Structures are given as structure tokens and as C-alpha cells.
Amino acid sequence: MTFGIIDRDEVERFAKTYYKGPLDGSDRIRLEGLVREAVKRFETEDDEGRQEEFRQLLRSFMRFYSFVAQVVRLEDTGLEKLYSYSAWLARLLPNRQIPPDIEVTDDMLRLQAFKVVRKEEGNASLAPGQTAPLTPIQEFGAKPYTDDERRSLSEIIKSFNERHGTLSTEEDFLRFEQVNREILDDDMAEMLRNNPPDVVFSAFSQAFFRGAIRMFQRDTDMKSIVLSDAQAREQATRHFFNRALRAVREEKRPGT
């Protein structure tokens, strides 16, 4: 509160609308308008160091409160109001670490709704007397790691853990393989296959960033890696770019 960015009266007005019941479109516009007043005050702060300190403190408050609220009954309703307000504010604050040529939209950051659609149905039961062994999944669609790729990934993880005091493992970062599988459609594969790496890296980087945000929208830790740590983002993007490049260039094309 000492930064002069959050106004207590605006928090109370936010809470009055937010907790009144189901929200409609006009309610959401009103809530965002209140929060954007704080965003304007944030943007008038000339000291980028203070801006970053405020971001970090806001995220720390949210993490700590969400944890404590699960294990201790809190009687201070003001903290709950501030937490709900902060969740909206954190989403709307500009982030200097996000590349300026990439637009992060609300639907990329938060899942508001989903729809389950049955595409097909069938019977996967084995026939009586069937004895053929089933082949287990070995690589989850990704090519095996070379020694150089494994060393590269280990260096990324070591560097990240040293900077953040975390215990991230190889398995944590290998989840980015799924991002590669999602963005490597026919068009991206053709770009990688037919252009020099320095020419196509920018397009891959933007697609990888968007794919990572979508994949980890409900995983705060991994989303933090993508959004707030520019060095980790660059290292991971470059690593999985090289993986994608090798995959498409080693892939056998029809008729070859």
C-alpha cells in the first residue's frame, strides 16, 4: 500500500461489485475500470526498479495469502477483498519482460470456460485369446535426446534453480515438449525445413511463447518461468527451437 498505486476506496468499491453475486458484462467492465485506475498510477512511476518491486510484492502477497487461507481461518475480510482485487491487477499490469511484439490476451492467461465434445466412440477391449504384447509409449512423440541436447537442458535447469532458489527438474522442463508438438503444424514445419535458423527463429519464438502460455495457464510456477524470467524464456525457446529444427529436418517426407 505504501507505493501509492492501490487505493483502499477503489478496493472497497471493487469488492462491493465483485462479491454481489453472478457477474454480467457491465459488472466486468466496471471492475476492470476500477483496476485500471491503479494501472495508470503504476505506469506514471518513472522508476522501473520500483515498478518491478511492486510487481514482485503483489505476487508474493497473492501466493502467501492463497496458501495461508487454505490452512488458517482468517477473520479479516479486507485481506480477501485485497486478494481478489490483486488478482485482477496482476493480470492487467504491463510486464517489461514480455517481448513488445507479442500481444498477451486475456484468454491466453486465464481459462474462463471449456467445452467437452465427444468426437468419436468405440470399444478398446481386447478380443478373447489375444496374446500379442502391447508396445508401451517410450518417447511421448518426441525424438530421443542427444548428449548435447541433454547437456543444454541441464545447464538451463541449473541456471534457473540458482537464480530462483528452486528445485526444478528435467521432467519439469520436458513438459515444453508438448508445446513443440502443438505448434509444429505443417506450415511451421515447412518454415523450419526450408529456411536458415536465424530467419525462422523469430516466428518460432512467438509461436512457442503463445503455446507455453496456453499450456501453463493453470500452472503458476511454469507460467512464471515463461512470463517473468526473460533469460529462462530465451534459453528454453532456443533449446526447443533446436529440438524442433532437428526433428523436422530428420523427418522423412512423403516420396523420399
PDB file of C-alpha atoms in Angstrom, residues 1-139:
ATOM      1  CA  MET A   1       0.000   0.000   0.000  1.00  0.00           C
ATOM      2  CA  THR A   2       2.943   2.354   0.571  1.00  0.00           C
ATOM      3  CA  PHE A   3       3.602   2.577  -3.180  1.00  0.00           C
ATOM      4  CA  GLY A   4       0.523   4.731  -3.664  1.00  0.00           C
ATOM      5  CA  ILE A   5      -0.702   2.517  -6.514  1.00  0.00           C
ATOM      6  CA  ILE A   6      -3.541   0.686  -4.755  1.00  0.00           C
ATOM      7  CA  ASP A   7      -6.334   2.863  -3.395  1.00  0.00           C
ATOM      8  CA  ARG A   8      -8.323   1.412  -0.474  1.00  0.00           C
ATOM      9  CA  ASP A   9     -11.554   3.088  -1.574  1.00  0.00           C
ATOM     10  CA  GLU A  10     -11.217   1.538  -5.039  1.00  0.00           C
ATOM     11  CA  VAL A  11     -10.627  -1.870  -3.444  1.00  0.00           C
ATOM     12  CA  GLU A  12     -13.857  -1.489  -1.424  1.00  0.00           C
ATOM     13  CA  ARG A  13     -15.832  -0.416  -4.498  1.00  0.00           C
ATOM     14  CA  PHE A  14     -14.334  -3.328  -6.432  1.00  0.00           C
ATOM     15  CA  ALA A  15     -15.333  -5.779  -3.679  1.00  0.00           C
ATOM     16  CA  LYS A  16     -18.880  -4.403  -3.474  1.00  0.00           C
ATOM     17  CA  THR A  17     -19.453  -5.349  -7.115  1.00  0.00           C
ATOM     18  CA  TYR A  18     -17.264  -8.467  -7.170  1.00  0.00           C
ATOM     19  CA  TYR A  19     -18.992 -10.180  -4.230  1.00  0.00           C
ATOM     20  CA  LYS A  20     -22.572  -9.191  -5.036  1.00  0.00           C
ATOM     21  CA  GLY A  21     -23.247 -12.428  -6.927  1.00  0.00           C
ATOM     22  CA  PRO A  22     -23.022 -13.606 -10.548  1.00  0.00           C
ATOM     23  CA  LEU A  23     -21.272 -11.002 -12.698  1.00  0.00           C
ATOM     24  CA  ASP A  24     -22.588  -9.800 -16.027  1.00  0.00           C
ATOM     25  CA  GLY A  25     -20.795  -7.921 -18.784  1.00  0.00           C
ATOM     26  CA  SER A  26     -21.405  -4.476 -17.306  1.00  0.00           C
ATOM     27  CA  ASP A  27     -20.069  -5.657 -13.928  1.00  0.00           C
ATOM     28  CA  ARG A  28     -16.838  -6.836 -15.512  1.00  0.00           C
ATOM     29  CA  ILE A  29     -16.417  -3.543 -17.346  1.00  0.00           C
ATOM     30  CA  ARG A  30     -16.939  -1.673 -14.062  1.00  0.00           C
ATOM     31  CA  LEU A  31     -14.427  -3.880 -12.229  1.00  0.00           C
ATOM     32  CA  GLU A  32     -11.782  -3.535 -14.912  1.00  0.00           C
ATOM     33  CA  GLY A  33     -12.303   0.234 -14.975  1.00  0.00           C
ATOM     34  CA  LEU A  34     -11.596   0.428 -11.241  1.00  0.00           C
ATOM     35  CA  VAL A  35      -8.471  -1.714 -11.515  1.00  0.00           C
ATOM     36  CA  ARG A  36      -7.161   0.251 -14.495  1.00  0.00           C
ATOM     37  CA  GLU A  37      -7.022   3.341 -12.277  1.00  0.00           C
ATOM     38  CA  ALA A  38      -4.253   1.572 -10.361  1.00  0.00           C
ATOM     39  CA  VAL A  39      -2.608   0.545 -13.638  1.00  0.00           C
ATOM     40  CA  LYS A  40      -2.478   4.217 -14.654  1.00  0.00           C
ATOM     41  CA  ARG A  41      -0.768   5.122 -11.372  1.00  0.00           C
ATOM     42  CA  PHE A  42       1.654   2.252 -11.896  1.00  0.00           C
ATOM     43  CA  GLU A  43       2.529   3.495 -15.388  1.00  0.00           C
ATOM     44  CA  THR A  44       3.270   7.019 -14.122  1.00  0.00           C
ATOM     45  CA  GLU A  45       6.025   5.623 -11.878  1.00  0.00           C
ATOM     46  CA  ASP A  46       9.272   6.561 -13.656  1.00  0.00           C
ATOM     47  CA  ASP A  47      11.479   4.223 -11.627  1.00  0.00           C
ATOM     48  CA  GLU A  48      11.399   0.789 -13.308  1.00  0.00           C
ATOM     49  CA  GLY A  49      13.023  -0.690 -10.213  1.00  0.00           C
ATOM     50  CA  ARG A  50      10.087   0.395  -8.060  1.00  0.00           C
ATOM     51  CA  GLN A  51       7.676  -0.902 -10.673  1.00  0.00           C
ATOM     52  CA  GLU A  52       9.345  -4.317 -10.577  1.00  0.00           C
ATOM     53  CA  GLU A  53       9.453  -4.279  -6.767  1.00  0.00           C
ATOM     54  CA  PHE A  54       5.703  -3.603  -6.701  1.00  0.00           C
ATOM     55  CA  ARG A  55       5.041  -6.474  -9.137  1.00  0.00           C
ATOM     56  CA  GLN A  56       7.077  -8.861  -7.003  1.00  0.00           C
ATOM     57  CA  LEU A  57       5.412  -7.758  -3.748  1.00  0.00           C
ATOM     58  CA  LEU A  58       1.958  -8.079  -5.295  1.00  0.00           C
ATOM     59  CA  ARG A  59       2.702 -11.628  -6.482  1.00  0.00           C
ATOM     60  CA  SER A  60       4.251 -12.517  -3.112  1.00  0.00           C
ATOM     61  CA  PHE A  61       1.146 -11.299  -1.265  1.00  0.00           C
ATOM     62  CA  MET A  62      -1.109 -13.341  -3.543  1.00  0.00           C
ATOM     63  CA  ARG A  63       0.955 -16.525  -3.165  1.00  0.00           C
ATOM     64  CA  PHE A  64       1.258 -16.172   0.603  1.00  0.00           C
ATOM     65  CA  TYR A  65      -2.395 -15.296   1.183  1.00  0.00           C
ATOM     66  CA  SER A  66      -3.700 -18.097  -1.043  1.00  0.00           C
ATOM     67  CA  PHE A  67      -1.577 -20.585   0.916  1.00  0.00           C
ATOM     68  CA  VAL A  68      -2.444 -19.300   4.400  1.00  0.00           C
ATOM     69  CA  ALA A  69      -6.157 -19.076   3.572  1.00  0.00           C
ATOM     70  CA  GLN A  70      -6.194 -22.821   2.918  1.00  0.00           C
ATOM     71  CA  VAL A  71      -4.843 -23.782   6.346  1.00  0.00           C
ATOM     72  CA  VAL A  72      -5.994 -20.980   8.672  1.00  0.00           C
ATOM     73  CA  ARG A  73      -9.390 -19.352   9.048  1.00  0.00           C
ATOM     74  CA  LEU A  74      -8.865 -15.617   8.569  1.00  0.00           C
ATOM     75  CA  GLU A  75     -11.322 -13.149  10.061  1.00  0.00           C
ATOM     76  CA  ASP A  76     -10.002 -10.103   8.169  1.00  0.00           C
ATOM     77  CA  THR A  77     -12.330  -9.680   5.195  1.00  0.00           C
ATOM     78  CA  GLY A  78     -10.158  -6.803   3.990  1.00  0.00           C
ATOM     79  CA  LEU A  79      -7.415  -9.260   3.069  1.00  0.00           C
ATOM     80  CA  GLU A  80      -9.833 -11.340   0.997  1.00  0.00           C
ATOM     81  CA  LYS A  81     -11.036  -8.215  -0.800  1.00  0.00           C
ATOM     82  CA  LEU A  82      -7.453  -7.146  -1.466  1.00  0.00           C
ATOM     83  CA  TYR A  83      -6.595 -10.613  -2.774  1.00  0.00           C
ATOM     84  CA  SER A  84      -9.472 -10.626  -5.276  1.00  0.00           C
ATOM     85  CA  TYR A  85      -8.576  -7.101  -6.387  1.00  0.00           C
ATOM     86  CA  SER A  86      -4.889  -8.022  -6.671  1.00  0.00           C
ATOM     87  CA  ALA A  87      -5.686 -10.976  -8.937  1.00  0.00           C
ATOM     88  CA  TRP A  88      -7.236  -8.589 -11.450  1.00  0.00           C
ATOM     89  CA  LEU A  89      -4.478  -6.009 -11.015  1.00  0.00           C
ATOM     90  CA  ALA A  90      -1.674  -8.535 -11.532  1.00  0.00           C
ATOM     91  CA  ARG A  91      -3.311  -9.629 -14.774  1.00  0.00           C
ATOM     92  CA  LEU A  92      -3.568  -6.078 -16.115  1.00  0.00           C
ATOM     93  CA  LEU A  93      -0.171  -4.710 -15.083  1.00  0.00           C
ATOM     94  CA  PRO A  94       2.231  -4.278 -18.012  1.00  0.00           C
ATOM     95  CA  ASN A  95       5.227  -6.585 -17.838  1.00  0.00           C
ATOM     96  CA  ARG A  96       8.517  -5.259 -19.136  1.00  0.00           C
ATOM     97  CA  GLN A  97       9.830  -8.803 -19.631  1.00  0.00           C
ATOM     98  CA  ILE A  98       7.259  -9.697 -22.295  1.00  0.00           C
ATOM     99  CA  PRO A  99       8.612  -9.031 -25.795  1.00  0.00           C
ATOM    100  CA  PRO A 100       6.930  -5.866 -27.138  1.00  0.00           C
ATOM    101  CA  ASP A 101       5.997  -7.546 -30.423  1.00  0.00           C
ATOM    102  CA  ILE A 102       3.934 -10.206 -28.641  1.00  0.00           C
ATOM    103  CA  GLU A 103       0.404  -9.424 -27.509  1.00  0.00           C
ATOM    104  CA  VAL A 104      -0.725 -11.404 -24.464  1.00  0.00           C
ATOM    105  CA  THR A 105      -4.504 -11.543 -24.405  1.00  0.00           C
ATOM    106  CA  ASP A 106      -6.770 -12.462 -21.503  1.00  0.00           C
ATOM    107  CA  ASP A 107      -7.769 -15.807 -22.992  1.00  0.00           C
ATOM    108  CA  MET A 108      -4.087 -16.782 -23.152  1.00  0.00           C
ATOM    109  CA  LEU A 109      -3.659 -16.218 -19.418  1.00  0.00           C
ATOM    110  CA  ARG A 110      -6.789 -17.487 -17.777  1.00  0.00           C
ATOM    111  CA  LEU A 111      -9.186 -20.286 -18.629  1.00  0.00           C
ATOM    112  CA  GLN A 112     -12.687 -18.884 -18.211  1.00  0.00           C
ATOM    113  CA  ALA A 113     -14.670 -21.820 -19.598  1.00  0.00           C
ATOM    114  CA  PHE A 114     -14.201 -25.015 -21.529  1.00  0.00           C
ATOM    115  CA  LYS A 115     -16.373 -27.328 -23.565  1.00  0.00           C
ATOM    116  CA  VAL A 116     -16.120 -31.095 -23.751  1.00  0.00           C
ATOM    117  CA  VAL A 117     -17.138 -32.541 -27.108  1.00  0.00           C
ATOM    118  CA  ARG A 118     -17.244 -36.259 -27.914  1.00  0.00           C
ATOM    119  CA  LYS A 119     -15.558 -36.716 -31.272  1.00  0.00           C
ATOM    120  CA  GLU A 120     -15.976 -40.479 -31.570  1.00  0.00           C
ATOM    121  CA  GLU A 121     -16.618 -43.603 -29.554  1.00  0.00           C
ATOM    122  CA  GLY A 122     -15.646 -47.209 -29.821  1.00  0.00           C
ATOM    123  CA  ASN A 123     -14.610 -50.358 -27.994  1.00  0.00           C
ATOM    124  CA  ALA A 124     -10.984 -50.731 -26.942  1.00  0.00           C
ATOM    125  CA  SER A 125     -11.401 -54.144 -25.312  1.00  0.00           C
ATOM    126  CA  LEU A 126      -9.054 -56.960 -26.305  1.00  0.00           C
ATOM    127  CA  ALA A 127     -10.556 -59.966 -28.053  1.00  0.00           C
ATOM    128  CA  PRO A 128     -10.661 -63.236 -26.055  1.00  0.00           C
ATOM    129  CA  GLY A 129      -7.478 -65.221 -26.513  1.00  0.00           C
ATOM    130  CA  GLN A 130      -5.442 -62.268 -27.821  1.00  0.00           C
ATOM    131  CA  THR A 131      -1.848 -62.661 -26.634  1.00  0.00           C
ATOM    132  CA  ALA A 132       0.141 -60.087 -28.628  1.00  0.00           C
ATOM    133  CA  PRO A 133       2.098 -57.802 -26.235  1.00  0.00           C
ATOM    134  CA  LEU A 134       1.241 -54.110 -26.257  1.00  0.00           C
ATOM    135  CA  THR A 135       4.036 -51.699 -27.116  1.00  0.00           C
ATOM    136  CA  PRO A 136       4.461 -49.086 -24.356  1.00  0.00           C
ATOM    137  CA  ILE A 137       4.892 -45.370 -25.048  1.00  0.00           C
ATOM    138  CA  GLN A 138       8.607 -44.595 -24.955  1.00  0.00           C
ATOM    139  CA  GLU A 139       9.156 -41.024 -26.104  1.00  0.00           C
TER     140      GLU A 139
END
